[in-house]
mmCIF file with all atom_site columns, C-alpha atoms in Angstrom:
data_model
loop_
_atom_site.group_PDB
_atom_site.id
_atom_site.type_symbol
_atom_site.label_atom_id
_atom_site.label_alt_id
_atom_site.label_comp_id
_atom_site.label_asym_id
_atom_site.label_entity_id
_atom_site.label_seq_id
_atom_site.pdbx_PDB_ins_code
_atom_site.Cartn_x
_atom_site.Cartn_y
_atom_site.Cartn_z
_atom_site.occupancy
_atom_site.B_iso_or_equiv
_atom_site.pdbx_formal_charge
_atom_site.auth_seq_id
_atom_site.auth_comp_id
_atom_site.auth_asym_id
_atom_site.auth_atom_id
_atom_site.pdbx_PDB_model_num
ATOM 1   C CA . ASP A 1 1   ? 142.556 106.707 117.891 1.00 0.00 ? 1   ASP A CA 1
ATOM 2   C CA . LEU A 1 2   ? 140.154 104.002 116.701 1.00 0.00 ? 2   LEU A CA 1
ATOM 3   C CA . LEU A 1 3   ? 141.401 101.658 113.981 1.00 0.00 ? 3   LEU A CA 1
ATOM 4   C CA . ILE A 1 4   ? 139.076 99.409  111.967 1.00 0.00 ? 4   ILE A CA 1
ATOM 5   C CA . VAL A 1 5   ? 140.375 96.392  110.137 1.00 0.00 ? 5   VAL A CA 1
ATOM 6   C CA . VAL A 1 6   ? 138.349 95.267  107.130 1.00 0.00 ? 6   VAL A CA 1
ATOM 7   C CA . PRO A 1 7   ? 139.609 91.813  105.930 1.00 0.00 ? 7   PRO A CA 1
ATOM 8   C CA . ASN A 1 8   ? 138.921 90.907  102.346 1.00 0.00 ? 8   ASN A CA 1
ATOM 9   C CA . SER A 1 9   ? 137.735 87.473  103.410 1.00 0.00 ? 9   SER A CA 1
ATOM 10  C CA . LEU A 1 10  ? 136.438 85.820  106.555 1.00 0.00 ? 10  LEU A CA 1
ATOM 11  C CA . GLN A 1 11  ? 138.650 82.934  107.628 1.00 0.00 ? 11  GLN A CA 1
ATOM 12  C CA . MET A 1 12  ? 136.957 79.611  108.399 1.00 0.00 ? 12  MET A CA 1
ATOM 13  C CA . GLY A 1 13  ? 138.367 77.536  111.169 1.00 0.00 ? 13  GLY A CA 1
ATOM 14  C CA . TRP A 1 14  ? 139.152 80.313  113.581 1.00 0.00 ? 14  TRP A CA 1
ATOM 15  C CA . CYS A 1 15  ? 137.642 79.862  117.054 1.00 0.00 ? 15  CYS A CA 1
ATOM 16  C CA . LYS A 1 16  ? 135.771 83.159  116.583 1.00 0.00 ? 16  LYS A CA 1
ATOM 17  C CA . SER A 1 17  ? 134.725 82.547  112.915 1.00 0.00 ? 17  SER A CA 1
ATOM 18  C CA . PRO A 1 18  ? 131.031 81.817  113.435 1.00 0.00 ? 18  PRO A CA 1
ATOM 19  C CA . PRO A 1 19  ? 130.169 84.850  115.568 1.00 0.00 ? 19  PRO A CA 1
ATOM 20  C CA . PHE A 1 20  ? 132.404 87.117  113.426 1.00 0.00 ? 20  PHE A CA 1
ATOM 21  C CA . PHE A 1 21  ? 130.824 85.807  110.200 1.00 0.00 ? 21  PHE A CA 1
ATOM 22  C CA . CYS A 1 22  ? 127.330 86.059  111.624 1.00 0.00 ? 22  CYS A CA 1
ATOM 23  C CA . ALA A 1 23  ? 127.911 89.664  112.791 1.00 0.00 ? 23  ALA A CA 1
ATOM 24  C CA . VAL A 1 24  ? 128.925 90.609  109.258 1.00 0.00 ? 24  VAL A CA 1
ATOM 25  C CA . SER A 1 25  ? 125.973 88.776  107.596 1.00 0.00 ? 25  SER A CA 1
ATOM 26  C CA . GLU A 1 26  ? 123.578 90.371  110.121 1.00 0.00 ? 26  GLU A CA 1
ATOM 27  C CA . THR A 1 27  ? 124.977 93.748  109.185 1.00 0.00 ? 27  THR A CA 1
ATOM 28  C CA . GLY A 1 28  ? 124.200 92.835  105.581 1.00 0.00 ? 28  GLY A CA 1
ATOM 29  C CA . ARG A 1 29  ? 120.619 91.974  106.603 1.00 0.00 ? 29  ARG A CA 1
ATOM 30  C CA . ASP A 1 30  ? 120.325 95.388  108.291 1.00 0.00 ? 30  ASP A CA 1
ATOM 31  C CA . VAL A 1 31  ? 121.614 97.110  105.108 1.00 0.00 ? 31  VAL A CA 1
ATOM 32  C CA . ILE A 1 32  ? 119.097 95.141  103.000 1.00 0.00 ? 32  ILE A CA 1
ATOM 33  C CA . GLN A 1 33  ? 116.297 96.130  105.319 1.00 0.00 ? 33  GLN A CA 1
ATOM 34  C CA . ASP A 1 34  ? 117.280 99.808  105.103 1.00 0.00 ? 34  ASP A CA 1
ATOM 35  C CA . LEU A 1 35  ? 117.477 99.635  101.237 1.00 0.00 ? 35  LEU A CA 1
ATOM 36  C CA . LEU A 1 36  ? 114.080 97.888  101.122 1.00 0.00 ? 36  LEU A CA 1
ATOM 37  C CA . LEU A 1 37  ? 112.490 100.689 103.073 1.00 0.00 ? 37  LEU A CA 1
ATOM 38  C CA . GLN A 1 38  ? 113.820 103.349 100.766 1.00 0.00 ? 38  GLN A CA 1
ATOM 39  C CA . GLU A 1 39  ? 111.186 104.704 98.397  1.00 0.00 ? 39  GLU A CA 1
ATOM 40  C CA . GLN A 1 40  ? 113.569 105.780 95.667  1.00 0.00 ? 40  GLN A CA 1
ATOM 41  C CA . SER A 1 41  ? 114.567 103.230 93.114  1.00 0.00 ? 41  SER A CA 1
ATOM 42  C CA . LEU A 1 42  ? 117.832 101.416 93.450  1.00 0.00 ? 42  LEU A CA 1
ATOM 43  C CA . PRO A 1 43  ? 120.352 101.183 90.692  1.00 0.00 ? 43  PRO A CA 1
ATOM 44  C CA . VAL A 1 44  ? 120.259 98.154  88.420  1.00 0.00 ? 44  VAL A CA 1
ATOM 45  C CA . HIS A 1 45  ? 122.359 95.212  89.731  1.00 0.00 ? 45  HIS A CA 1
ATOM 46  C CA . PRO A 1 46  ? 124.233 93.016  87.299  1.00 0.00 ? 46  PRO A CA 1
ATOM 47  C CA . MET A 1 47  ? 122.711 89.863  88.718  1.00 0.00 ? 47  MET A CA 1
ATOM 48  C CA . GLU A 1 48  ? 119.076 91.006  89.129  1.00 0.00 ? 48  GLU A CA 1
ATOM 49  C CA . HIS A 1 49  ? 117.869 89.276  85.980  1.00 0.00 ? 49  HIS A CA 1
ATOM 50  C CA . TYR A 1 50  ? 118.405 85.948  87.750  1.00 0.00 ? 50  TYR A CA 1
ATOM 51  C CA . ILE A 1 51  ? 115.965 87.032  90.492  1.00 0.00 ? 51  ILE A CA 1
ATOM 52  C CA . CYS A 1 52  ? 113.345 89.113  88.631  1.00 0.00 ? 52  CYS A CA 1
ATOM 53  C CA . GLY A 1 53  ? 113.566 88.219  85.003  1.00 0.00 ? 53  GLY A CA 1
ATOM 54  C CA . LYS A 1 54  ? 110.504 88.657  82.870  1.00 0.00 ? 54  LYS A CA 1
ATOM 55  C CA . GLU A 1 55  ? 109.683 85.014  83.452  1.00 0.00 ? 55  GLU A CA 1
ATOM 56  C CA . THR A 1 56  ? 109.367 85.364  87.196  1.00 0.00 ? 56  THR A CA 1
ATOM 57  C CA . SER A 1 57  ? 106.950 82.610  88.279  1.00 0.00 ? 57  SER A CA 1
ATOM 58  C CA . THR A 1 58  ? 104.974 85.066  90.487  1.00 0.00 ? 58  THR A CA 1
ATOM 59  C CA . SER A 1 59  ? 104.300 87.535  87.738  1.00 0.00 ? 59  SER A CA 1
ATOM 60  C CA . THR A 1 60  ? 101.348 85.561  86.427  1.00 0.00 ? 60  THR A CA 1
ATOM 61  C CA . HIS A 1 61  ? 99.542  85.373  89.747  1.00 0.00 ? 61  HIS A CA 1
ATOM 62  C CA . SER A 1 62  ? 97.126  87.947  91.047  1.00 0.00 ? 62  SER A CA 1
ATOM 63  C CA . ASN A 1 63  ? 97.938  89.996  94.076  1.00 0.00 ? 63  ASN A CA 1
ATOM 64  C CA . LYS A 1 64  ? 95.165  88.596  96.258  1.00 0.00 ? 64  LYS A CA 1
ATOM 65  C CA . SER A 1 65  ? 97.451  88.501  99.363  1.00 0.00 ? 65  SER A CA 1
ATOM 66  C CA . LEU A 1 66  ? 97.711  92.259  99.275  1.00 0.00 ? 66  LEU A CA 1
ATOM 67  C CA . GLU A 1 67  ? 93.968  92.732  98.770  1.00 0.00 ? 67  GLU A CA 1
ATOM 68  C CA . GLN A 1 68  ? 93.283  90.665  101.880 1.00 0.00 ? 68  GLN A CA 1
ATOM 69  C CA . HIS A 1 69  ? 96.263  91.400  104.147 1.00 0.00 ? 69  HIS A CA 1
ATOM 70  C CA . THR A 1 70  ? 98.730  94.129  105.016 1.00 0.00 ? 70  THR A CA 1
ATOM 71  C CA . PRO A 1 71  ? 101.896 93.990  102.871 1.00 0.00 ? 71  PRO A CA 1
ATOM 72  C CA . VAL A 1 72  ? 104.676 92.150  104.699 1.00 0.00 ? 72  VAL A CA 1
ATOM 73  C CA . ASP A 1 73  ? 108.417 92.138  103.758 1.00 0.00 ? 73  ASP A CA 1
ATOM 74  C CA . LEU A 1 74  ? 110.745 90.025  105.812 1.00 0.00 ? 74  LEU A CA 1
ATOM 75  C CA . VAL A 1 75  ? 114.542 89.772  105.447 1.00 0.00 ? 75  VAL A CA 1
ATOM 76  C CA . GLU A 1 76  ? 116.442 87.193  107.451 1.00 0.00 ? 76  GLU A CA 1
ATOM 77  C CA . VAL A 1 77  ? 119.869 85.621  107.362 1.00 0.00 ? 77  VAL A CA 1
ATOM 78  C CA . TYR A 1 78  ? 121.256 82.321  108.585 1.00 0.00 ? 78  TYR A CA 1
ATOM 79  C CA . VAL A 1 79  ? 125.116 82.268  108.462 1.00 0.00 ? 79  VAL A CA 1
ATOM 80  C CA . ASP A 1 80  ? 125.484 83.033  104.701 1.00 0.00 ? 80  ASP A CA 1
ATOM 81  C CA . ASP A 1 81  ? 121.977 82.354  103.449 1.00 0.00 ? 81  ASP A CA 1
ATOM 82  C CA . PHE A 1 82  ? 119.967 85.502  102.958 1.00 0.00 ? 82  PHE A CA 1
ATOM 83  C CA . LEU A 1 83  ? 116.172 85.063  102.800 1.00 0.00 ? 83  LEU A CA 1
ATOM 84  C CA . GLY A 1 84  ? 113.657 87.473  101.405 1.00 0.00 ? 84  GLY A CA 1
ATOM 85  C CA . ILE A 1 85  ? 109.957 86.874  101.989 1.00 0.00 ? 85  ILE A CA 1
ATOM 86  C CA . THR A 1 86  ? 107.078 89.019  100.812 1.00 0.00 ? 86  THR A CA 1
ATOM 87  C CA . ASN A 1 87  ? 103.376 88.857  100.131 1.00 0.00 ? 87  ASN A CA 1
ATOM 88  C CA . ASN A 1 88  ? 103.570 91.718  97.620  1.00 0.00 ? 88  ASN A CA 1
ATOM 89  C CA . MET A 1 89  ? 103.800 90.079  94.197  1.00 0.00 ? 89  MET A CA 1
ATOM 90  C CA . ASP A 1 90  ? 103.826 93.287  92.157  1.00 0.00 ? 90  ASP A CA 1
ATOM 91  C CA . GLN A 1 91  ? 106.728 93.084  89.692  1.00 0.00 ? 91  GLN A CA 1
ATOM 92  C CA . PRO A 1 92  ? 108.094 96.518  90.594  1.00 0.00 ? 92  PRO A CA 1
ATOM 93  C CA . HIS A 1 93  ? 108.201 95.555  94.302  1.00 0.00 ? 93  HIS A CA 1
ATOM 94  C CA . LEU A 1 94  ? 109.861 92.231  93.608  1.00 0.00 ? 94  LEU A CA 1
ATOM 95  C CA . GLN A 1 95  ? 112.435 94.064  91.499  1.00 0.00 ? 95  GLN A CA 1
ATOM 96  C CA . HIS A 1 96  ? 113.136 96.626  94.250  1.00 0.00 ? 96  HIS A CA 1
ATOM 97  C CA . PHE A 1 97  ? 113.284 93.828  96.870  1.00 0.00 ? 97  PHE A CA 1
ATOM 98  C CA . GLY A 1 98  ? 115.720 91.828  94.694  1.00 0.00 ? 98  GLY A CA 1
ATOM 99  C CA . ARG A 1 99  ? 117.895 94.856  94.115  1.00 0.00 ? 99  ARG A CA 1
ATOM 100 C CA . ALA A 1 100 ? 117.926 95.566  97.877  1.00 0.00 ? 100 ALA A CA 1
ATOM 101 C CA . LEU A 1 101 ? 119.033 91.970  98.535  1.00 0.00 ? 101 LEU A CA 1
ATOM 102 C CA . LEU A 1 102 ? 121.846 92.044  95.917  1.00 0.00 ? 102 LEU A CA 1
ATOM 103 C CA . HIS A 1 103 ? 123.185 95.493  96.723  1.00 0.00 ? 103 HIS A CA 1
ATOM 104 C CA . GLY A 1 104 ? 122.929 94.761  100.509 1.00 0.00 ? 104 GLY A CA 1
ATOM 105 C CA . ILE A 1 105 ? 124.919 91.540  100.221 1.00 0.00 ? 105 ILE A CA 1
ATOM 106 C CA . HIS A 1 106 ? 127.545 93.338  98.070  1.00 0.00 ? 106 HIS A CA 1
ATOM 107 C CA . SER A 1 107 ? 127.719 96.144  100.595 1.00 0.00 ? 107 SER A CA 1
ATOM 108 C CA . VAL A 1 108 ? 129.342 93.834  103.156 1.00 0.00 ? 108 VAL A CA 1
ATOM 109 C CA . PHE A 1 109 ? 130.763 91.125  100.876 1.00 0.00 ? 109 PHE A CA 1
ATOM 110 C CA . PRO A 1 110 ? 132.092 93.151  97.914  1.00 0.00 ? 110 PRO A CA 1
ATOM 111 C CA . PRO A 1 111 ? 132.622 91.514  94.541  1.00 0.00 ? 111 PRO A CA 1
ATOM 112 C CA . PRO A 1 112 ? 136.094 91.017  93.094  1.00 0.00 ? 112 PRO A CA 1
ATOM 113 C CA . ALA A 1 113 ? 135.753 94.052  90.852  1.00 0.00 ? 113 ALA A CA 1
ATOM 114 C CA . ILE A 1 114 ? 135.712 96.174  94.043  1.00 0.00 ? 114 ILE A CA 1
ATOM 115 C CA . THR A 1 115 ? 138.209 94.290  96.226  1.00 0.00 ? 115 THR A CA 1
ATOM 116 C CA . GLY A 1 116 ? 140.558 93.172  93.558  1.00 0.00 ? 116 GLY A CA 1
ATOM 117 C CA . HIS A 1 117 ? 140.785 89.680  94.993  1.00 0.00 ? 117 HIS A CA 1
ATOM 118 C CA . ASP A 1 118 ? 141.107 86.523  92.789  1.00 0.00 ? 118 ASP A CA 1
ATOM 119 C CA . GLY A 1 119 ? 138.141 84.619  94.186  1.00 0.00 ? 119 GLY A CA 1
ATOM 120 C CA . GLY A 1 120 ? 134.606 84.429  92.918  1.00 0.00 ? 120 GLY A CA 1
ATOM 121 C CA . ASP A 1 121 ? 131.736 86.704  93.571  1.00 0.00 ? 121 ASP A CA 1
ATOM 122 C CA . PRO A 1 122 ? 130.339 86.340  97.155  1.00 0.00 ? 122 PRO A CA 1
ATOM 123 C CA . ILE A 1 123 ? 126.930 85.848  95.548  1.00 0.00 ? 123 ILE A CA 1
ATOM 124 C CA . SER A 1 124 ? 127.227 82.404  94.052  1.00 0.00 ? 124 SER A CA 1
ATOM 125 C CA . GLU A 1 125 ? 126.473 82.970  90.353  1.00 0.00 ? 125 GLU A CA 1
ATOM 126 C CA . LYS A 1 126 ? 126.142 79.181  89.868  1.00 0.00 ? 126 LYS A CA 1
ATOM 127 C CA . LYS A 1 127 ? 123.426 78.909  92.566  1.00 0.00 ? 127 LYS A CA 1
ATOM 128 C CA . ILE A 1 128 ? 121.632 82.016  91.439  1.00 0.00 ? 128 ILE A CA 1
ATOM 129 C CA . GLN A 1 129 ? 121.637 80.716  87.835  1.00 0.00 ? 129 GLN A CA 1
ATOM 130 C CA . GLN A 1 130 ? 120.098 77.498  89.032  1.00 0.00 ? 130 GLN A CA 1
ATOM 131 C CA . GLY A 1 131 ? 117.148 79.525  90.425  1.00 0.00 ? 131 GLY A CA 1
ATOM 132 C CA . ASP A 1 132 ? 118.072 79.631  94.145  1.00 0.00 ? 132 ASP A CA 1
ATOM 133 C CA . GLY A 1 133 ? 117.492 83.400  94.133  1.00 0.00 ? 133 GLY A CA 1
ATOM 134 C CA . GLN A 1 134 ? 114.353 83.385  91.983  1.00 0.00 ? 134 GLN A CA 1
ATOM 135 C CA . TRP A 1 135 ? 111.038 84.483  93.578  1.00 0.00 ? 135 TRP A CA 1
ATOM 136 C CA . ALA A 1 136 ? 108.769 81.465  93.978  1.00 0.00 ? 136 ALA A CA 1
ATOM 137 C CA . HIS A 1 137 ? 105.810 80.418  96.082  1.00 0.00 ? 137 HIS A CA 1
ATOM 138 C CA . LEU A 1 138 ? 107.420 76.985  96.860  1.00 0.00 ? 138 LEU A CA 1
ATOM 139 C CA . LYS A 1 139 ? 111.012 76.975  98.033  1.00 0.00 ? 139 LYS A CA 1
ATOM 140 C CA . GLU A 1 140 ? 113.374 74.648  99.925  1.00 0.00 ? 140 GLU A CA 1
ATOM 141 C CA . ILE A 1 141 ? 115.234 76.767  102.456 1.00 0.00 ? 141 ILE A CA 1
ATOM 142 C CA . LEU A 1 142 ? 117.769 75.313  104.909 1.00 0.00 ? 142 LEU A CA 1
ATOM 143 C CA . GLY A 1 143 ? 116.286 71.831  104.392 1.00 0.00 ? 143 GLY A CA 1
ATOM 144 C CA . TRP A 1 144 ? 112.679 72.895  104.923 1.00 0.00 ? 144 TRP A CA 1
ATOM 145 C CA . GLU A 1 145 ? 109.927 73.246  102.297 1.00 0.00 ? 145 GLU A CA 1
ATOM 146 C CA . PHE A 1 146 ? 108.229 76.617  102.509 1.00 0.00 ? 146 PHE A CA 1
ATOM 147 C CA . ASN A 1 147 ? 104.915 76.970  100.735 1.00 0.00 ? 147 ASN A CA 1
ATOM 148 C CA . GLY A 1 148 ? 103.820 80.569  100.427 1.00 0.00 ? 148 GLY A CA 1
ATOM 149 C CA . LYS A 1 149 ? 100.399 79.766  98.865  1.00 0.00 ? 149 LYS A CA 1
ATOM 150 C CA . ASN A 1 150 ? 99.384  77.276  101.612 1.00 0.00 ? 150 ASN A CA 1
ATOM 151 C CA . PHE A 1 151 ? 101.228 79.117  104.389 1.00 0.00 ? 151 PHE A CA 1
ATOM 152 C CA . THR A 1 152 ? 102.950 75.877  105.444 1.00 0.00 ? 152 THR A CA 1
ATOM 153 C CA . VAL A 1 153 ? 106.458 74.753  106.394 1.00 0.00 ? 153 VAL A CA 1
ATOM 154 C CA . GLN A 1 154 ? 107.307 71.033  106.306 1.00 0.00 ? 154 GLN A CA 1
ATOM 155 C CA . LEU A 1 155 ? 110.123 68.656  105.720 1.00 0.00 ? 155 LEU A CA 1
ATOM 156 C CA . PRO A 1 156 ? 110.465 67.481  102.143 1.00 0.00 ? 156 PRO A CA 1
ATOM 157 C CA . GLN A 1 157 ? 108.924 64.057  101.751 1.00 0.00 ? 157 GLN A CA 1
ATOM 158 C CA . GLU A 1 158 ? 112.239 62.225  101.310 1.00 0.00 ? 158 GLU A CA 1
ATOM 159 C CA . LYS A 1 159 ? 113.622 63.576  104.508 1.00 0.00 ? 159 LYS A CA 1
ATOM 160 C CA . ALA A 1 160 ? 110.372 62.952  106.443 1.00 0.00 ? 160 ALA A CA 1
ATOM 161 C CA . THR A 1 161 ? 110.345 59.279  105.227 1.00 0.00 ? 161 THR A CA 1
ATOM 162 C CA . LYS A 1 162 ? 114.005 58.845  106.202 1.00 0.00 ? 162 LYS A CA 1
ATOM 163 C CA . ILE A 1 163 ? 113.258 60.152  109.734 1.00 0.00 ? 163 ILE A CA 1
ATOM 164 C CA . GLN A 1 164 ? 110.246 57.885  110.060 1.00 0.00 ? 164 GLN A CA 1
ATOM 165 C CA . ARG A 1 165 ? 112.336 54.862  109.159 1.00 0.00 ? 165 ARG A CA 1
ATOM 166 C CA . LEU A 1 166 ? 114.860 55.839  111.830 1.00 0.00 ? 166 LEU A CA 1
ATOM 167 C CA . ILE A 1 167 ? 112.210 56.215  114.433 1.00 0.00 ? 167 ILE A CA 1
#
């Protein structure tokens, strides 16, 4: 018989915590990718208004990138940071992508309403309210500044200046 243990939290500090945690978050990435490829619409997620509200900064821009290039959707994860990248600025696509991200994360890190635990939601509502999950052309991710309009990645100026001083 095969037994599967599903803990309701991932313990930090264990020798095997990083690979175990990364295996779980990579599974979440795979689920997100599968949901993203589905053509049927996904159910509304209670946090999606933080990602694709009517005031999404990309909604006022034309979809030139799709006119000139093949549509690209990329989902990556680094430990517990899930990253969604697309050149398809259509509001329905951004909504579908956002729902795929949120439902995918909750599929491997269920919210307290599902698990019954006392902790907060695995998707940090505080961070998402601050705009961390909002679609934008310019975004700082893992300490790097990504610019989707200019297709550049660079260190933020403050960090670059600090490094120059050290050198």
